[in-house]
Structures are given as C-alpha cells and as structure tokens.
GROMACS .gro file of C-alpha atoms in nm:
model
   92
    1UNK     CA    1   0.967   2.448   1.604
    2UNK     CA    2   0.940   2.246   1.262
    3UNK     CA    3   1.002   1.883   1.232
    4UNK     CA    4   1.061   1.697   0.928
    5UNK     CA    5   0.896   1.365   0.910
    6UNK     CA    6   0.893   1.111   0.550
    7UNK     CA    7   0.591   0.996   0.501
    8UNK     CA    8   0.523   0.664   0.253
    9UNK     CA    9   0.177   0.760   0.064
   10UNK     CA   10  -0.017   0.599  -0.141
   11UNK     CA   11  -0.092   0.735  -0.529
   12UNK     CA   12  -0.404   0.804  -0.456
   13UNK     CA   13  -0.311   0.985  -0.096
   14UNK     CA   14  -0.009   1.182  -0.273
   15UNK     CA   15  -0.260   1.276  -0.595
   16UNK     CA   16  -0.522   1.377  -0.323
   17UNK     CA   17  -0.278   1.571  -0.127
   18UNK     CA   18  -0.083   1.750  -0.404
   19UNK     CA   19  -0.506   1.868  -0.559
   20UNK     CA   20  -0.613   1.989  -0.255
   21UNK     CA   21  -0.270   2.150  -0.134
   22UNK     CA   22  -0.317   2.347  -0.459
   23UNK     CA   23  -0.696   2.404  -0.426
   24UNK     CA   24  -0.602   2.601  -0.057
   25UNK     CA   25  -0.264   2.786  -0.249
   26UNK     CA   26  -0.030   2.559   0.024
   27UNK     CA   27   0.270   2.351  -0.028
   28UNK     CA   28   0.217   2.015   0.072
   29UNK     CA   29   0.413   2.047   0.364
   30UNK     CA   30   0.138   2.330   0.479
   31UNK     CA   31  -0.155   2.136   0.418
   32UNK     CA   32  -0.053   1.806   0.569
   33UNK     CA   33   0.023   1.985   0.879
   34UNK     CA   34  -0.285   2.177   0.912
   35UNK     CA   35  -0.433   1.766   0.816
   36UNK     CA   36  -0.277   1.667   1.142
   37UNK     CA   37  -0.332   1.972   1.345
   38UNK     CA   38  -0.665   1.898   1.291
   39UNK     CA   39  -0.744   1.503   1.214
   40UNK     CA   40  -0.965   1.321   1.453
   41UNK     CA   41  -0.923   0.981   1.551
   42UNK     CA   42  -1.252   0.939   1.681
   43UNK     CA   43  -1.447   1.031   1.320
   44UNK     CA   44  -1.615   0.722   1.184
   45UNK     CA   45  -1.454   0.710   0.846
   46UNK     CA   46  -1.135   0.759   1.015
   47UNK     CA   47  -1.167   0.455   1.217
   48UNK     CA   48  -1.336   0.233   0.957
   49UNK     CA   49  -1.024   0.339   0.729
   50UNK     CA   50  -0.761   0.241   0.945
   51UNK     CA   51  -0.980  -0.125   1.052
   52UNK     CA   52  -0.954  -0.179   0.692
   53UNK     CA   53  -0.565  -0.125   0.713
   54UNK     CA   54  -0.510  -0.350   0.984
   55UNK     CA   55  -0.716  -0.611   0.857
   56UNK     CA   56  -0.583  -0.621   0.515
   57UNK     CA   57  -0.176  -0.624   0.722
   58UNK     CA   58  -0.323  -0.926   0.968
   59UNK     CA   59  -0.498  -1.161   0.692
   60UNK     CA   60  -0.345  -1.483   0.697
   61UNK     CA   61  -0.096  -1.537   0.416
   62UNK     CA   62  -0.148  -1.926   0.294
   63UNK     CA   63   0.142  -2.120   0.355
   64UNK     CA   64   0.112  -2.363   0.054
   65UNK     CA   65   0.377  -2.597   0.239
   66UNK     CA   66   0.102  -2.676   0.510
   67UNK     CA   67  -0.212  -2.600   0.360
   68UNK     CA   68  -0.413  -2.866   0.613
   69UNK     CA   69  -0.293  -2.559   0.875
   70UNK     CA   70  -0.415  -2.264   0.661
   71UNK     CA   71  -0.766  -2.444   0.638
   72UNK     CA   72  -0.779  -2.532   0.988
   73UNK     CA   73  -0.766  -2.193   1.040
   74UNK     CA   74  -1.054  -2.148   0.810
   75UNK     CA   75  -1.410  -2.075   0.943
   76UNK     CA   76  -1.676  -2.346   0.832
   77UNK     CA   77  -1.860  -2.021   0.603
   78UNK     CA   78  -1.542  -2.029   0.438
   79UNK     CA   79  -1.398  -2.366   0.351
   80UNK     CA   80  -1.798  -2.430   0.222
   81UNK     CA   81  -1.721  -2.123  -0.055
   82UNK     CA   82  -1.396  -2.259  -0.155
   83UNK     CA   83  -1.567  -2.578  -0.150
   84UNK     CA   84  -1.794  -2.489  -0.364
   85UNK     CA   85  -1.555  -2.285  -0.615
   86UNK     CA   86  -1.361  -2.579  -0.610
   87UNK     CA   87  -1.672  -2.741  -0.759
   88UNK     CA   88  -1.735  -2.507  -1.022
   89UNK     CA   89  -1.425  -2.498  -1.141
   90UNK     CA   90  -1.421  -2.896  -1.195
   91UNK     CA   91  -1.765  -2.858  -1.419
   92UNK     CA   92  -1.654  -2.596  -1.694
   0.00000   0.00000   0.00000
C-alpha cells in the first residue's frame, strides 16, 4: 500500500535529495522511502539535528513593547555580552 505524504524541505534537503536520488538511479519518491524505511532516531547526528531544530523554533522572540520582560528572561552570561556590545558600540 503507497501513501502520499507533502513534505516542506529545505534547499539544501531537496538539492541533497534530488543528487543522491540520482546517484542510486531512484526517483525521489524511491529514495526518501528507503530514507525512512531505514532512518534511526537514536543516531547521534540525528538527534543533535533535530535539538538544533527545536531550539532554533523555542528561542524567545524579543518583544520590543516590553523589553524589561525579554531581559528578565535573560541569563546574567547574557545581559553581561549585550552589555558589553552595548559598550562597544557607544566607543566607535
């Protein structure tokens, strides 16, 4: 039984996908199954991968309205780096 999915890629996934599709003489619908069939959650670059995903979707967005919130929210490491940005940007 086949099932058609949509999937939103990235360039550099569809590029990727697309070369190595034609490197193995499959359509892309053949290789990205046998990608799945196959795909580990458990591999270490797998899971590193998709922590960088879900960090990059959970950073806080500043809310320039209420900034005093955004840097309450900051960690003392990083209000002393914007600090000091801030500081460098007032001498040149």
């Amino acid at each position: 039984m086949k099932t058609q999915v949509t999937l939103n890629l990235s360039k550099h996934a569809f590029d990727k996908l697309t070369r190595l599709s034609e490197q193995l003489d499959l359509s892309c619908d053949e290789f990205a199954t046998l990608c799945f069939e196959y795909v580990d959650v458990k591999h270490q670059g797998i899971v590193t991968a998709a922590r960088k995903i879900n960090a990059e979707k959970n950073k806080v967005k500043v809310n320039k309205k209420n900034l005093s919130q955004h840097l309450n929210q900051l960690s003392a490491e990083q209000v002393e780096l914007l600090i000091s940005k801030a500081a460098k940007k007032i001498k040149s």
